[in-house]
Amino acid sequence: MEYGEHLYHRLGYDVGKHEYIRQKLRELGRLLVCSRKTTPLKTIQDHVKPINFLHVVQAVKHVAGFDSETNTYKCPSLALKIGHSLKKISMLVESRANVQSNYSAAKDARTFRRVYETRWNELISAASLRTLQESKWNAPQLLPFTKDVQTLHSYLDVQQQEVHSKLSADKSPQTWSQLAKVTLTQVILFNRRRAGEVSKMPLSAYLSQNPSDPQEDVNIALSELEKKLCKYFRRIEIRGKRGRKVPVLLTPAMQQALDLLVGTRQECGVPKENIYLFARPSAFTCYRGSDCLRYFAKACGAKNPESLTSTKLRKQTGTLSQVLNLTNTELDLLADFLGHDIRVHRQFYRLPEGTLQLAKISKLLMALEQGRLAEFQGKTLDDISIDPEEGQVTSTQMENQTTMRDGSNTDEASQQGPMTPPPAAQPQTQRRQKGRQPFKKKLWEKMEIQAVEKHMMTFINTCRVPRKSDCDKCLEMEGEALKQRNWLAIKFYIKNRITALKSKIKLDLASLQSVRQFVQSFKERDLPLNILVNNAGVMLLPEGRTEDGFEQHFGGVNYLGHFLLTWLLLDTLKDSGKCGYFSRVSYSAHAAYCHSKLAQLWFSSHLHQELQCGGFPLSSCAVDPGMVDTALYRHLWTPLCLAQSTIARLLFRTPAEGATTVLFAALSPALEGGKCGGGYWANGHREMTTPPSFDPQLQLSLWETSVQLLGLQ
DNA sequence: ATGGGCATACGGCGATGCTG
DNA sequence: CAGCATCGCCGTATGCCCAT
């Protein structure tokens, strides 16, 4: 209940949002019902206690129809939404407990949230999101045929004229509603607005529209062309998503129809109290745009009416195909461009959606025109303002029409906010190139660096970029020293430190010097080392020697490099207590590769024995990840490469699968204490290897040879 | 009534620009 | 060139709303 109240206080001012609140509560209700049936949880409060976390996960999975076999949900979004709600609730519970000085309860709620944050993704959202993704793969987007859209347009035009004259003669509610529906559909289609928004357009919005442009300052910024367009179309503004103002353009034909509709409302039995422009006679509601659109899509005889009703497609093609007589391919091209520019715009300009759409299309059309736009600008202005509605646009007129859309769009765009790019075509593209602001560079003072290091050293050492909250915390604690910086500066500083660090600790196993350097810089950082996975490797390299003069497979990447690395790091490993040393063994017909792997196996085995004798808390084992499809095979010849890429999916394991065995060996508690170490692991369990790999004598001699070759001890 | 879409904010990270 | 600062693109989380 409290949750509902909370929502109500936030959103309750708007009756339209009550449905949203109800919906949230219903979701929780379902969860609760399910929990009571399948788990010991009885109240919603129980759901935000950390002890019950796993029960909650169970219940959510159940209510969302989780299928453990396929790892998918029947309704993934429900699971996600419940998660969000639970998080909110835990916060409410915490604040309530705090107000009541019930600190243990508050702590419980906090703990729950922490558990939630770390585990929810893994247990619930990951699978949900994947389910959602997958369902999208399987449902290819339906694109409407250009022709269908055009059919619909002309059908609507005809209908409108017919019903219009009919209504003029016979003022019956039926005819009125027909005209209302037709016009509604036209408006939606032409403006590619959300059907819901247009349907709910209030009568007052239409009546109060001001034909003379009310915004003088905007007017000045417009070109002649754009001014004319403003006069040609009438624009009214309605409340769209998030209460934003959304413009709706009306063509003269629509205006006529609407005028008639408004004029005959009373005669046709529309109640005065009905506030909607597209009202239902003898009711207080309005027609629903989606219904009308669907109906006319069917009625107009389009080949593919379903795709016409789809929001997405209507959005892009509605206006375009009416104004431009585009062929199918051209339209596809447009869509491509649009798809790309959407993101660019959205991220850079952060425009409200309505504006964005207009700006997007204008930019896209400009790109299409490649600067030819200027030639046509103004020249054919009169043509455009006279009959863009005819629908029969000749090919030579196409550019002109384009100009027109551009004009009207930028008109809208420039009205919406200061962030909108200027209407002119050319500057817009160039601006992006040189868009970077000049900045002042402030050297990081010693004092500042110390202050940051004091708190953020762990981030630097572990190569993790701190989050906003981390940076804020640091700022708070070192407010005095860091008053010149903001959180972003700290983040960037640390990020740069990390990149610098990374470039220093690059490791090339083929170069023994690089290995030594790496170990030195690693030791300087004074970090613990618990697990060492020697996993790099190349195979089927062309004949060659490393810079130290060894054969590539054996001397470099696959064996000696690892040997040296492990040798040098052994101290750190021993200090850090526990260690798994792993060498991978992959099957391969190629001799050199095979031998180097065998060498690793021997080394691994011998190392383990040494470690056991010395009584160190370390173990070492060899792992075969199987034939993993990675860059390991990149040295295969090209034809083989091709074959590999297609066959790979059948034969090889995915990298993730291959990693499983390695991870198992690295993390499994079964390997602690070294009793089980030294073995050879494959497919998640211990396997025996071929006899030569366990010949102690051979192992020892390899060991000694390696030590000699590297000049150790 | 209910599942899903969509916009947005935020965070991560490689690439890249700018300045001393 | 090193070191600071940004950009550009992507993915995830979240809140609101729509379409059926």
Tab-separated table of C-alpha atoms in Angstrom, chain A residues 345-517:
chain	number	residue	atom	x	y	z
A	345	HIS	CA	21.237	12.840	-33.044
A	346	ARG	CA	19.786	11.326	-29.998
A	347	GLN	CA	23.069	11.256	-28.245
A	348	PHE	CA	24.472	14.516	-29.335
A	349	TYR	CA	21.574	16.843	-29.340
A	350	ARG	CA	19.324	15.239	-26.791
A	351	LEU	CA	16.258	16.625	-28.403
A	352	PRO	CA	12.766	15.811	-27.360
A	353	GLU	CA	11.448	13.050	-29.460
A	354	GLY	CA	9.019	14.967	-31.610
A	355	THR	CA	11.583	17.461	-32.650
A	356	LEU	CA	14.123	14.818	-33.120
A	357	GLN	CA	12.087	12.998	-35.649
A	358	LEU	CA	11.636	16.070	-37.716
A	359	ALA	CA	15.263	17.045	-37.484
A	360	LYS	CA	16.355	13.552	-38.315
A	361	ILE	CA	14.387	13.346	-41.446
A	362	SER	CA	15.473	16.727	-42.584
A	363	LYS	CA	19.082	15.879	-42.058
A	364	LEU	CA	18.670	12.641	-43.808
A	365	LEU	CA	17.108	14.229	-46.775
A	366	MET	CA	19.877	16.727	-46.895
A	367	ALA	CA	22.397	13.963	-46.950
A	368	LEU	CA	20.488	12.410	-49.762
A	369	GLU	CA	20.579	15.566	-51.714
A	370	GLN	CA	24.278	16.043	-51.163
A	371	GLY	CA	24.207	19.787	-51.278
A	372	ARG	CA	22.052	20.082	-54.348
A	373	LEU	CA	19.487	21.356	-51.986
A	374	ALA	CA	20.684	24.910	-52.264
A	375	GLU	CA	20.098	25.011	-55.986
A	376	PHE	CA	16.474	24.260	-55.546
A	377	GLN	CA	15.779	26.227	-52.506
A	378	GLY	CA	13.268	28.947	-53.204
A	379	LYS	CA	13.154	28.264	-56.874
A	380	THR	CA	10.145	26.063	-56.813
A	381	LEU	CA	8.656	27.405	-53.721
A	382	ASP	CA	5.429	28.406	-55.345
A	383	ASP	CA	4.795	25.000	-56.787
A	384	ILE	CA	5.167	23.479	-53.447
A	385	SER	CA	2.934	25.728	-51.556
A	386	ILE	CA	0.262	25.293	-54.165
A	387	ASP	CA	-0.163	21.596	-54.377
A	388	PRO	CA	1.923	19.272	-52.286
A	389	GLU	CA	-1.226	17.391	-51.505
A	390	GLU	CA	-1.878	16.099	-54.968
A	391	GLY	CA	0.313	13.163	-54.388
A	392	GLN	CA	1.331	12.997	-58.001
A	393	VAL	CA	4.814	14.280	-57.802
A	394	THR	CA	6.804	14.107	-60.963
A	395	SER	CA	10.348	13.023	-60.855
A	396	THR	CA	11.738	16.444	-61.567
A	397	GLN	CA	9.787	17.781	-58.699
A	398	MET	CA	11.211	15.429	-56.256
A	399	GLU	CA	14.011	17.618	-55.089
A	400	ASN	CA	11.586	20.410	-54.696
A	401	GLN	CA	9.453	18.369	-52.459
A	402	THR	CA	12.456	17.432	-50.508
A	403	THR	CA	13.203	21.040	-49.992
A	404	MET	CA	9.772	21.490	-48.726
A	405	ARG	CA	10.004	18.847	-46.108
A	406	ASP	CA	13.294	20.159	-45.061
A	407	GLY	CA	11.834	23.557	-44.584
A	408	SER	CA	8.925	22.502	-42.541
A	409	ASN	CA	10.999	20.250	-40.430
A	410	THR	CA	13.622	22.697	-39.516
A	411	ASP	CA	10.889	25.074	-38.752
A	412	GLU	CA	9.655	22.722	-36.128
A	413	ALA	CA	13.065	21.920	-34.930
A	414	SER	CA	14.255	25.425	-34.441
A	415	GLN	CA	11.232	26.207	-32.465
A	416	GLN	CA	11.784	23.586	-29.900
A	417	GLY	CA	14.948	24.513	-28.224
A	418	PRO	CA	18.312	26.162	-28.265
A	419	MET	CA	20.114	22.898	-28.825
A	420	THR	CA	18.643	22.366	-32.212
A	421	PRO	CA	21.079	22.736	-35.044
A	422	PRO	CA	20.495	25.689	-37.315
A	423	PRO	CA	18.113	25.017	-40.165
A	424	ALA	CA	20.602	25.600	-42.920
A	425	ALA	CA	21.826	22.422	-44.472
A	426	GLN	CA	25.518	22.898	-44.930
A	427	PRO	CA	26.611	24.127	-41.543
A	428	GLN	CA	25.029	21.213	-39.853
A	429	THR	CA	27.288	18.583	-41.243
A	430	GLN	CA	30.392	20.646	-40.907
A	431	ARG	CA	29.701	21.615	-37.394
A	432	ARG	CA	30.001	18.056	-36.297
A	433	GLN	CA	33.549	17.888	-37.501
A	434	LYS	CA	34.791	20.812	-35.480
A	435	GLY	CA	32.341	20.467	-32.696
A	436	ARG	CA	34.904	20.017	-29.987
A	437	GLN	CA	35.076	22.739	-27.454
A	438	PRO	CA	38.462	24.222	-26.730
A	439	PHE	CA	39.433	23.458	-23.182
A	440	LYS	CA	41.836	24.577	-20.546
A	441	LYS	CA	44.249	22.028	-19.354
A	442	LYS	CA	44.962	21.969	-15.678
A	443	LEU	CA	48.002	20.091	-14.636
A	444	TRP	CA	47.384	17.721	-11.795
A	445	GLU	CA	49.203	19.064	-8.776
A	446	LYS	CA	51.080	16.801	-6.456
A	447	MET	CA	48.671	17.551	-3.708
A	448	GLU	CA	45.745	16.632	-5.879
A	449	ILE	CA	47.323	13.437	-7.032
A	450	GLN	CA	48.041	12.427	-3.475
A	451	ALA	CA	44.504	13.166	-2.454
A	452	VAL	CA	43.142	11.013	-5.229
A	453	GLU	CA	45.620	8.236	-4.689
A	454	LYS	CA	44.721	8.086	-1.058
A	455	HIS	CA	41.277	6.833	-1.940
A	456	MET	CA	41.519	5.499	-5.423
A	457	MET	CA	44.677	3.455	-5.445
A	458	THR	CA	42.761	0.223	-5.486
A	459	PHE	CA	41.034	1.287	-8.660
A	460	ILE	CA	44.301	2.059	-10.350
A	461	ASN	CA	45.908	-1.166	-9.264
A	462	THR	CA	43.018	-3.326	-10.244
A	463	CYS	CA	42.513	-1.475	-13.510
A	464	ARG	CA	38.969	-0.620	-12.716
A	465	VAL	CA	37.647	2.753	-13.722
A	466	PRO	CA	35.796	4.225	-10.758
A	467	ARG	CA	32.147	5.008	-11.001
A	468	LYS	CA	30.494	8.286	-10.522
A	469	SER	CA	29.571	7.446	-6.977
A	470	ASP	CA	33.139	6.436	-6.182
A	471	CYS	CA	34.470	9.690	-7.535
A	472	ASP	CA	31.875	11.636	-5.621
A	473	LYS	CA	32.868	9.939	-2.421
A	474	CYS	CA	36.471	10.823	-3.015
A	475	LEU	CA	35.536	14.404	-3.776
A	476	GLU	CA	33.585	14.613	-0.584
A	477	MET	CA	36.411	13.401	1.561
A	478	GLU	CA	39.052	15.489	-0.112
A	479	GLY	CA	36.909	18.493	-0.759
A	480	GLU	CA	39.646	20.946	0.084
A	481	ALA	CA	42.398	19.464	-2.037
A	482	LEU	CA	40.201	18.702	-4.995
A	483	LYS	CA	38.036	21.756	-5.171
A	484	GLN	CA	39.318	22.499	-8.650
A	485	ARG	CA	38.086	19.170	-9.975
A	486	ASN	CA	34.799	17.486	-10.545
A	487	TRP	CA	34.001	13.835	-10.515
A	488	LEU	CA	34.587	13.469	-14.212
A	489	ALA	CA	38.056	14.891	-13.915
A	490	ILE	CA	38.865	12.310	-11.278
A	491	LYS	CA	37.466	9.572	-13.367
A	492	PHE	CA	39.452	10.635	-16.388
A	493	TYR	CA	42.582	11.004	-14.365
A	494	ILE	CA	42.298	7.498	-13.071
A	495	LYS	CA	41.378	6.175	-16.429
A	496	ASN	CA	44.425	7.767	-17.937
A	497	ARG	CA	46.548	6.384	-15.159
A	498	ILE	CA	45.216	2.954	-15.929
A	499	THR	CA	45.882	3.200	-19.628
A	500	ALA	CA	49.389	4.340	-18.872
A	501	LEU	CA	49.793	1.409	-16.561
A	502	LYS	CA	48.458	-1.011	-19.086
A	503	SER	CA	50.807	0.144	-21.784
A	504	LYS	CA	53.647	-0.406	-19.349
A	505	ILE	CA	52.684	-3.918	-18.463
A	506	LYS	CA	52.211	-5.305	-21.900
A	507	LEU	CA	53.447	-8.820	-22.053
A	508	ASP	CA	54.900	-10.559	-25.044
A	509	LEU	CA	55.595	-14.137	-24.137
A	510	ALA	CA	57.757	-14.586	-27.163
A	511	SER	CA	60.229	-12.103	-25.776
A	512	LEU	CA	61.960	-13.167	-22.625
A	513	GLN	CA	62.931	-9.611	-21.926
A	514	SER	CA	59.340	-8.558	-22.070
A	515	VAL	CA	58.480	-11.254	-19.569
A	516	ARG	CA	61.092	-9.995	-17.156
A	517	GLN	CA	59.916	-6.442	-17.560
